[in-house]
XYZ file of N, CA, C and O in Angstrom:
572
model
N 126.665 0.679 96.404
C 125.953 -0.535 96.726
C 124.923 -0.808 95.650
O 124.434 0.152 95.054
N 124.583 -1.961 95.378
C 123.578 -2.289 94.373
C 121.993 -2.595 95.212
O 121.581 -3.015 96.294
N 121.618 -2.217 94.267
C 119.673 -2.250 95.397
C 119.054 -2.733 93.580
O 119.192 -2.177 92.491
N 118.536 -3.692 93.911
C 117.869 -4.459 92.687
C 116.094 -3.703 92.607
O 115.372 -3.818 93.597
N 115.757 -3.222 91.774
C 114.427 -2.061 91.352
C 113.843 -2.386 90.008
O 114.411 -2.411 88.916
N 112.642 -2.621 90.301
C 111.823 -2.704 88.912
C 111.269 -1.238 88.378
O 110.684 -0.879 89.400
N 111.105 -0.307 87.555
C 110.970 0.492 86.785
C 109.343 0.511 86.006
O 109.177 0.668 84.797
N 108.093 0.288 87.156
C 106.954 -0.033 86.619
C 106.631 1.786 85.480
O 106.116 1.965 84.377
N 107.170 2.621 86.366
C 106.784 3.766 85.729
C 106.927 4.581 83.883
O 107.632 4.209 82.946
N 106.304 5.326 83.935
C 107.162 6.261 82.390
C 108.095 7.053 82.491
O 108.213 7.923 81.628
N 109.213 6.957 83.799
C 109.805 8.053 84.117
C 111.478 7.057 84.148
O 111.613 5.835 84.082
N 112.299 7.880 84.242
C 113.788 7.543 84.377
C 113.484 6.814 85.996
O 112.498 6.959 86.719
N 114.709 6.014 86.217
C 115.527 5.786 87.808
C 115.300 6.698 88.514
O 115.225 7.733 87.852
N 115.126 6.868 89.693
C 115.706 7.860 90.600
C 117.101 8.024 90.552
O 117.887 7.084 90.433
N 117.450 9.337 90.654
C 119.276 9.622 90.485
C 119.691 10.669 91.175
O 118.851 11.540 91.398
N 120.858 10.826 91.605
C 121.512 11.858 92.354
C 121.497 12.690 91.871
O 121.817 12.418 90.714
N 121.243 14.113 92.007
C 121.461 15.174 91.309
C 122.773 15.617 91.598
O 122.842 16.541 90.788
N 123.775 15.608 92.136
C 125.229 15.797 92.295
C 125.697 15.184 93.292
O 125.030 14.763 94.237
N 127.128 15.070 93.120
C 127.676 14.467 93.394
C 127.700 14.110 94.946
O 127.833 12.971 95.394
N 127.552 15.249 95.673
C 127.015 14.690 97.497
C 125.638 14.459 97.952
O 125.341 14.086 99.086
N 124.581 14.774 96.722
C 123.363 14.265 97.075
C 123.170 13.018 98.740
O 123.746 11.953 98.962
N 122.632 13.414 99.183
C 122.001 12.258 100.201
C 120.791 11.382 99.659
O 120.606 10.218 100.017
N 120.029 12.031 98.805
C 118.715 11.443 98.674
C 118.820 11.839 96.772
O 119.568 12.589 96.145
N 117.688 10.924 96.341
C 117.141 10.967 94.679
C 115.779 11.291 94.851
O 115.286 10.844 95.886
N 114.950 12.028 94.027
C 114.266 12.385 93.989
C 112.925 11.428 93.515
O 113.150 11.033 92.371
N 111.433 10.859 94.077
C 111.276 10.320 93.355
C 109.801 10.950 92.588
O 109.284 12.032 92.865
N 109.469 10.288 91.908
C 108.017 10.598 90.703
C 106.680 10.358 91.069
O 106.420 9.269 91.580
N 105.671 11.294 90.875
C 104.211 11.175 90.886
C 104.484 9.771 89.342
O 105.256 9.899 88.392
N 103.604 8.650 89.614
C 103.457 7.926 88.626
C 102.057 7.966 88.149
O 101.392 7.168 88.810
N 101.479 8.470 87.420
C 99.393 8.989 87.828
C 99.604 8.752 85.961
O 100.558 8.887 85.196
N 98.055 8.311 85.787
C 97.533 8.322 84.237
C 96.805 9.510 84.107
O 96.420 9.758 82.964
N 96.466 10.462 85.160
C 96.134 11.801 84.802
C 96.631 12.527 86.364
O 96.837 11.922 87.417
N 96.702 13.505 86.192
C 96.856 15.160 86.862
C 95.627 14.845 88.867
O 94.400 14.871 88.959
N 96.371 14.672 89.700
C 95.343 14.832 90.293
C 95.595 15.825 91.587
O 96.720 16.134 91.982
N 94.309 16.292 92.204
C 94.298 17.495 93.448
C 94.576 17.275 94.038
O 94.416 16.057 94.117
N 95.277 17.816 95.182
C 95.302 17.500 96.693
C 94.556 18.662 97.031
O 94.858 19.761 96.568
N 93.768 18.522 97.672
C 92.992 19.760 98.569
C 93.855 20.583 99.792
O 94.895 20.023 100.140
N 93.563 21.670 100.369
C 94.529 22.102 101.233
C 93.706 20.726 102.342
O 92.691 20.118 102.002
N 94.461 20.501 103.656
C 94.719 19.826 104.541
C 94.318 18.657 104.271
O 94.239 17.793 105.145
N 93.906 18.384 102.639
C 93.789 16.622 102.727
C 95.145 15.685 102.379
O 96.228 16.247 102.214
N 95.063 14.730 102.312
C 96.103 13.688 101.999
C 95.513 12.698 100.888
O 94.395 12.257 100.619
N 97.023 12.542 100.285
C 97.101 11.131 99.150
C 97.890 10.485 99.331
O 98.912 10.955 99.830
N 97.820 9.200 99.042
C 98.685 8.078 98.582
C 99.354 8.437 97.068
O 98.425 8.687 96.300
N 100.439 8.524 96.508
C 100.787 8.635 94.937
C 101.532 7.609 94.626
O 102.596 7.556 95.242
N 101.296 6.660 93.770
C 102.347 5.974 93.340
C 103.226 6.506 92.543
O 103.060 7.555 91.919
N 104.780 5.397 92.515
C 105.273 5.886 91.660
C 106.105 4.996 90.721
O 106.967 5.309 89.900
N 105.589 3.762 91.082
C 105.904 2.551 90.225
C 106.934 2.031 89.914
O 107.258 1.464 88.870
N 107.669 2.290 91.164
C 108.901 1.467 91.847
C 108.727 0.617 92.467
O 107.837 0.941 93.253
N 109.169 -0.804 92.722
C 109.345 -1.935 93.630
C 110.646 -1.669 93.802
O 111.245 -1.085 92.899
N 111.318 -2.047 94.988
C 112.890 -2.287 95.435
C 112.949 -3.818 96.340
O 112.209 -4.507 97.041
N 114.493 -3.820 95.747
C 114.834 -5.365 96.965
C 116.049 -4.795 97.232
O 116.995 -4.601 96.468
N 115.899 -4.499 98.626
C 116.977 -3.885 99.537
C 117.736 -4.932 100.290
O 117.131 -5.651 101.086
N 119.090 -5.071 100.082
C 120.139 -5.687 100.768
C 119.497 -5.550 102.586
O 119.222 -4.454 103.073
N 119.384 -6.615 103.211
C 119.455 -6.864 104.759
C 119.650 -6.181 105.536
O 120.559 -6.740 106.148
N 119.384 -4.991 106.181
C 120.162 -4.632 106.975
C 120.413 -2.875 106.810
O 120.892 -2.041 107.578
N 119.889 -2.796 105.545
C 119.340 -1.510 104.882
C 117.478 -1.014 104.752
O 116.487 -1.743 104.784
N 117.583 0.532 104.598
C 116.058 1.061 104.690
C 116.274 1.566 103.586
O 117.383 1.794 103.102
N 115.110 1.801 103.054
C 115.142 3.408 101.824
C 114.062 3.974 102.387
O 112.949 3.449 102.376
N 114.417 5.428 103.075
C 113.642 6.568 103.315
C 113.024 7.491 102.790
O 113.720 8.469 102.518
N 111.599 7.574 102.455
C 111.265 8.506 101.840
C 110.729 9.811 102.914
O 110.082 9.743 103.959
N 111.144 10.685 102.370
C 111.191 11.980 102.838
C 110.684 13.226 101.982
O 110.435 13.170 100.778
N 110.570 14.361 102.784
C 109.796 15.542 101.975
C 111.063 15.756 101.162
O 112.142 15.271 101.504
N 110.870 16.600 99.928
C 111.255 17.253 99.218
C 111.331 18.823 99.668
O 110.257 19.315 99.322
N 112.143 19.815 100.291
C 112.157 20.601 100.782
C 111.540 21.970 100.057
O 110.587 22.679 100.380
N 112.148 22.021 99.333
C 111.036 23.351 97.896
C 109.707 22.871 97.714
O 108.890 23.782 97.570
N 109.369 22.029 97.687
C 107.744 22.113 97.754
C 107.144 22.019 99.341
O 105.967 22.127 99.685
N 107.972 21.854 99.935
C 107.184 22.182 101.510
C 107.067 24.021 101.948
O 106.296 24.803 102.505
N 108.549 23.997 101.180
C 108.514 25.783 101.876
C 107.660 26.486 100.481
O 106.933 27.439 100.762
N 107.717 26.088 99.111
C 107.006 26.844 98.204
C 104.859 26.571 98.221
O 103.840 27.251 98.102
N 105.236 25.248 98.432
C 103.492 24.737 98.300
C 103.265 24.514 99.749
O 102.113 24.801 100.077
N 103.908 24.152 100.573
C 102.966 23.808 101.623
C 102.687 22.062 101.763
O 102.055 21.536 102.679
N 103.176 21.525 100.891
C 103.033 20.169 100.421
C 104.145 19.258 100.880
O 105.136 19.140 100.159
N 104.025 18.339 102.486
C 105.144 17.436 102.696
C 104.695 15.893 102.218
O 103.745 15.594 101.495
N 105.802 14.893 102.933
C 105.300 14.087 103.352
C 104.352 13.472 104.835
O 105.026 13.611 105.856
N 103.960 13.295 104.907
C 102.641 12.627 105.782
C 103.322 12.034 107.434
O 103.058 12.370 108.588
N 104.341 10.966 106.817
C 104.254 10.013 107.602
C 106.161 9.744 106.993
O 106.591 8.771 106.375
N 107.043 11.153 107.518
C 108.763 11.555 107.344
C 109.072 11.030 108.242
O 108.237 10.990 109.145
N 110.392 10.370 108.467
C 110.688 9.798 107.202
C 109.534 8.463 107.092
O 109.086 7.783 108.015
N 109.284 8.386 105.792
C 108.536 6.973 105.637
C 109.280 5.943 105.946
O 110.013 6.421 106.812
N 109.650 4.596 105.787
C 110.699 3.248 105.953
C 110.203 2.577 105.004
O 109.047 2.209 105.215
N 110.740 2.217 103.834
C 110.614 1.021 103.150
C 112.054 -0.055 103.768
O 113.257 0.205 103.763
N 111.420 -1.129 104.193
C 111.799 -2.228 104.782
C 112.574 -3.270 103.849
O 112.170 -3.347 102.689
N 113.344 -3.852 104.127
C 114.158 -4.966 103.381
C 113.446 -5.802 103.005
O 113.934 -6.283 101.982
N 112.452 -6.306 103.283
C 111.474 -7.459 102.954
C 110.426 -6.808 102.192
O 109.673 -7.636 101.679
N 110.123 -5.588 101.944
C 108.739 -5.107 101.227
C 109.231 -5.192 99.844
O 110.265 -4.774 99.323
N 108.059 -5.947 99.315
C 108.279 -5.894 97.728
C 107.195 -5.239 97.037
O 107.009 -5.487 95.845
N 106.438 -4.403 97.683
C 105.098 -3.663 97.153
C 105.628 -2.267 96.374
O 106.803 -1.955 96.563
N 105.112 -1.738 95.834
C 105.057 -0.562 95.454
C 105.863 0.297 96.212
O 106.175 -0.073 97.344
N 106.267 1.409 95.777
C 107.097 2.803 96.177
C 105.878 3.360 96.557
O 105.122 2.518 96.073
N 105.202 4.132 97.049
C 103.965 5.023 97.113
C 104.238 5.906 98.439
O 104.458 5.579 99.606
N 104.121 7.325 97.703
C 104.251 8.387 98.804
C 103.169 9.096 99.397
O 102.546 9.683 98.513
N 102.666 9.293 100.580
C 101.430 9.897 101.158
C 101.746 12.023 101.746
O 102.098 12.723 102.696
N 101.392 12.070 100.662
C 101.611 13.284 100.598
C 100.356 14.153 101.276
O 99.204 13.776 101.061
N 100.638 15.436 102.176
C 99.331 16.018 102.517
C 99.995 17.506 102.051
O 101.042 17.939 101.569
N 98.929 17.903 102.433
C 98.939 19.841 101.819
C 98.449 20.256 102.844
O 97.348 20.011 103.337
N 99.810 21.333 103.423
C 99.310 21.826 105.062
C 98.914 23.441 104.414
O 98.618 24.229 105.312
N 98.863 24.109 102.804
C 98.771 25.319 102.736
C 97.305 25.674 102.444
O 96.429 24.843 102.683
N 97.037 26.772 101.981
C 95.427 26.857 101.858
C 94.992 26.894 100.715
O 93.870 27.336 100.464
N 95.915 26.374 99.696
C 95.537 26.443 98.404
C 95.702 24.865 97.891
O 96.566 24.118 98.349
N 94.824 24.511 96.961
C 95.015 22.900 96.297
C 95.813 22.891 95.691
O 96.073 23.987 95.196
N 96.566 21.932 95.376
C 97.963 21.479 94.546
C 97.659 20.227 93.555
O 97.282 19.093 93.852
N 97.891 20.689 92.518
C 97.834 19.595 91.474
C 98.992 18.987 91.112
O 99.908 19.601 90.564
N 99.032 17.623 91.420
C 100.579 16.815 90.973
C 100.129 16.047 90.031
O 99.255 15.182 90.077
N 101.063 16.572 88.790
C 101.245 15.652 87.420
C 102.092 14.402 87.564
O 102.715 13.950 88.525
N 101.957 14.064 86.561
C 102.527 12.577 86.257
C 103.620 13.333 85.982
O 103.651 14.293 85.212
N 104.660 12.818 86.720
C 106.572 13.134 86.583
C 106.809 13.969 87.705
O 107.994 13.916 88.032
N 105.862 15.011 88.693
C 106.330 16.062 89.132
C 107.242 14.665 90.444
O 106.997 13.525 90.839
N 108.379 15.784 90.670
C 109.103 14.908 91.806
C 108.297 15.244 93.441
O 108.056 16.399 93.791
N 108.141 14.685 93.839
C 107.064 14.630 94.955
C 107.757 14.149 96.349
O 107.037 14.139 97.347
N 109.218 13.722 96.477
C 109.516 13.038 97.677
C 111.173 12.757 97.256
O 111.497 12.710 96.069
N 111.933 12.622 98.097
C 112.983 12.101 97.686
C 113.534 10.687 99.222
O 112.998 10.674 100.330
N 114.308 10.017 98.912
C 114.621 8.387 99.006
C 116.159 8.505 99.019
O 116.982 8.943 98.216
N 116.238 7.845 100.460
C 117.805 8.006 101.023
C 117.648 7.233 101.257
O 116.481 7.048 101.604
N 118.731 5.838 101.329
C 119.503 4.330 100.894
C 119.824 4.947 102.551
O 120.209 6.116 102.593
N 119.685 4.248 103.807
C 120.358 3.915 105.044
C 120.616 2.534 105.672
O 119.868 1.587 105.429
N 121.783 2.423 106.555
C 122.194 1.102 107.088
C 121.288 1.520 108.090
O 120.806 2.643 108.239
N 121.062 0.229 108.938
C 120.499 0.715 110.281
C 120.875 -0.672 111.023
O 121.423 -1.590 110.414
N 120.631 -0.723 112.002
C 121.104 -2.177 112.995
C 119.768 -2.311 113.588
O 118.940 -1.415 113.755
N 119.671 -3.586 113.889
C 118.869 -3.975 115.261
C 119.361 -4.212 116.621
O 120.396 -4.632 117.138
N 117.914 -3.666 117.097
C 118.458 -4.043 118.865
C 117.693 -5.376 119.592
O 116.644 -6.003 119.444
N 119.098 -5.411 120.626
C 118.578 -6.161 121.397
C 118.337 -6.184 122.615
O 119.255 -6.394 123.408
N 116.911 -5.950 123.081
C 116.798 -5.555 123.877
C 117.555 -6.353 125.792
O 117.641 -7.578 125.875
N 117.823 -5.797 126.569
C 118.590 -5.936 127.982
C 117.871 -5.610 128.746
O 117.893 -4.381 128.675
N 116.878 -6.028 129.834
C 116.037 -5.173 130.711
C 116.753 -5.484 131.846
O 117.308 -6.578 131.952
N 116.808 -4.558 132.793
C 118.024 -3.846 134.016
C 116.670 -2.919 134.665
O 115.626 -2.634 134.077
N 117.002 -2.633 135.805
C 116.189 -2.471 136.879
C 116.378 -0.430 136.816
O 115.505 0.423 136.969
N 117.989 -0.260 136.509
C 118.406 0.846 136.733
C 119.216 1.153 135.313
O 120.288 0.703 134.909
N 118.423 1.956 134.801
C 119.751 2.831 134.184
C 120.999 3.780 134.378
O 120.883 4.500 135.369
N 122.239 3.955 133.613
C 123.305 4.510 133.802
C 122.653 6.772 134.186
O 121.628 7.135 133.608
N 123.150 7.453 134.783
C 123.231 8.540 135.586
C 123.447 9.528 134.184
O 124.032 9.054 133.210
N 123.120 10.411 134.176
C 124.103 11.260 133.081
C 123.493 12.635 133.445
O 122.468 12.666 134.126
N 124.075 13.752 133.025
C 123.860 15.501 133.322
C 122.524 15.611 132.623
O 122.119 16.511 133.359
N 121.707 15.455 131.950
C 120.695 15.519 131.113
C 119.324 14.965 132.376
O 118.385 15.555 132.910
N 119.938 13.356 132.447
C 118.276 12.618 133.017
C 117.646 12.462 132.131
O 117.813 12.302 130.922
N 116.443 12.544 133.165
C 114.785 12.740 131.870
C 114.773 13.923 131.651
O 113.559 14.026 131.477
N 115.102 14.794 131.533
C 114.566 16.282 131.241
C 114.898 15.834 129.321
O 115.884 15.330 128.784
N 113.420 16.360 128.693
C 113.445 16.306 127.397
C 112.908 17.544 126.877
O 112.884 18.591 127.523
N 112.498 17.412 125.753
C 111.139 18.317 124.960
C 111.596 19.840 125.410
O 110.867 20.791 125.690
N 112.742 19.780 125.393
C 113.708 21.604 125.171
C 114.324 21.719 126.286
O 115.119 22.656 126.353
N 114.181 20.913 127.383
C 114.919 20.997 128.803
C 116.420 21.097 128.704
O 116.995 21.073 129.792
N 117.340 21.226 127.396
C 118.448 21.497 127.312
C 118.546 23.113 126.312
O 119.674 23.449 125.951
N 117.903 23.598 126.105
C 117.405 24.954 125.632
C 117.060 25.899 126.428
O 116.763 25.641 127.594
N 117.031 27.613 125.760
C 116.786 28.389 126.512
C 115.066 28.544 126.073
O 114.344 29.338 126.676
């Protein structure tokens, strides 16, 4: 599918790293080096705009090696960039470990999965359909 992207940054496209990739990785875009403190949060740009086909999201999500190596996710997984947003790419990264993390300009910080999704419409009904489950949630099908 084609997704039309402006390239504000000093860094390449986002790109698949092989061939079944789900997600591309994307870039700290920064004019210098900056901290994250342990349990604080940032905003990082990364100086992408996208225009997403109708009917599609681009998800930004943690990067899994820096959550289990640093301690460092995303904030607010999956994020939603929306079909209509034409603002900036920007990832809100926090640091759940006890040490500060410095992200350079280029380090990959998040990666961005292209999804369809539908809308609903909502039906309000008095009664819902019966099923083996119910309400039982929050592990009620677990030991």
């Amino acid at each position: 599918m084609e997704v039309k992207i402006i390239n504000q940054s000093k860094h390449p496209l986002p790109q698949y790293e092989t061939s079944a990739s789900a997600g591309m990785d994307l870039r700290a875009n920064l004019d210098k080096a900056v901290v994250l403190q342990p349990m604080a949060r940032l905003l990082i740009p990364t100086g992408l705009f996208l225009e997403l086909p109708i009917g599609f999201e681009a998800q930004v999500r943690p990067r899994s090696g820096l959550a289990l190596k640093k301690g460092v996710t995303v904030l607010n997984s999956p994020g939603t960039i929306d079909a209509d947003y034409r603002g900036e790419v920007c990832v809100i990264l926090v640091n759940l470990s006890q040490e500060a993390f410095t992200i350079a300009d280029g380090e990959r910080i998040a990666q961005m999965v292209i999804a369809r999704h539908e809308r609903a419409e909502w039906t309000s009904v008095q009664v819902l359909s019966e099923t083996e489950r119910g309400a039982g949630g929050f592990g009620s099908t677990g030991v």
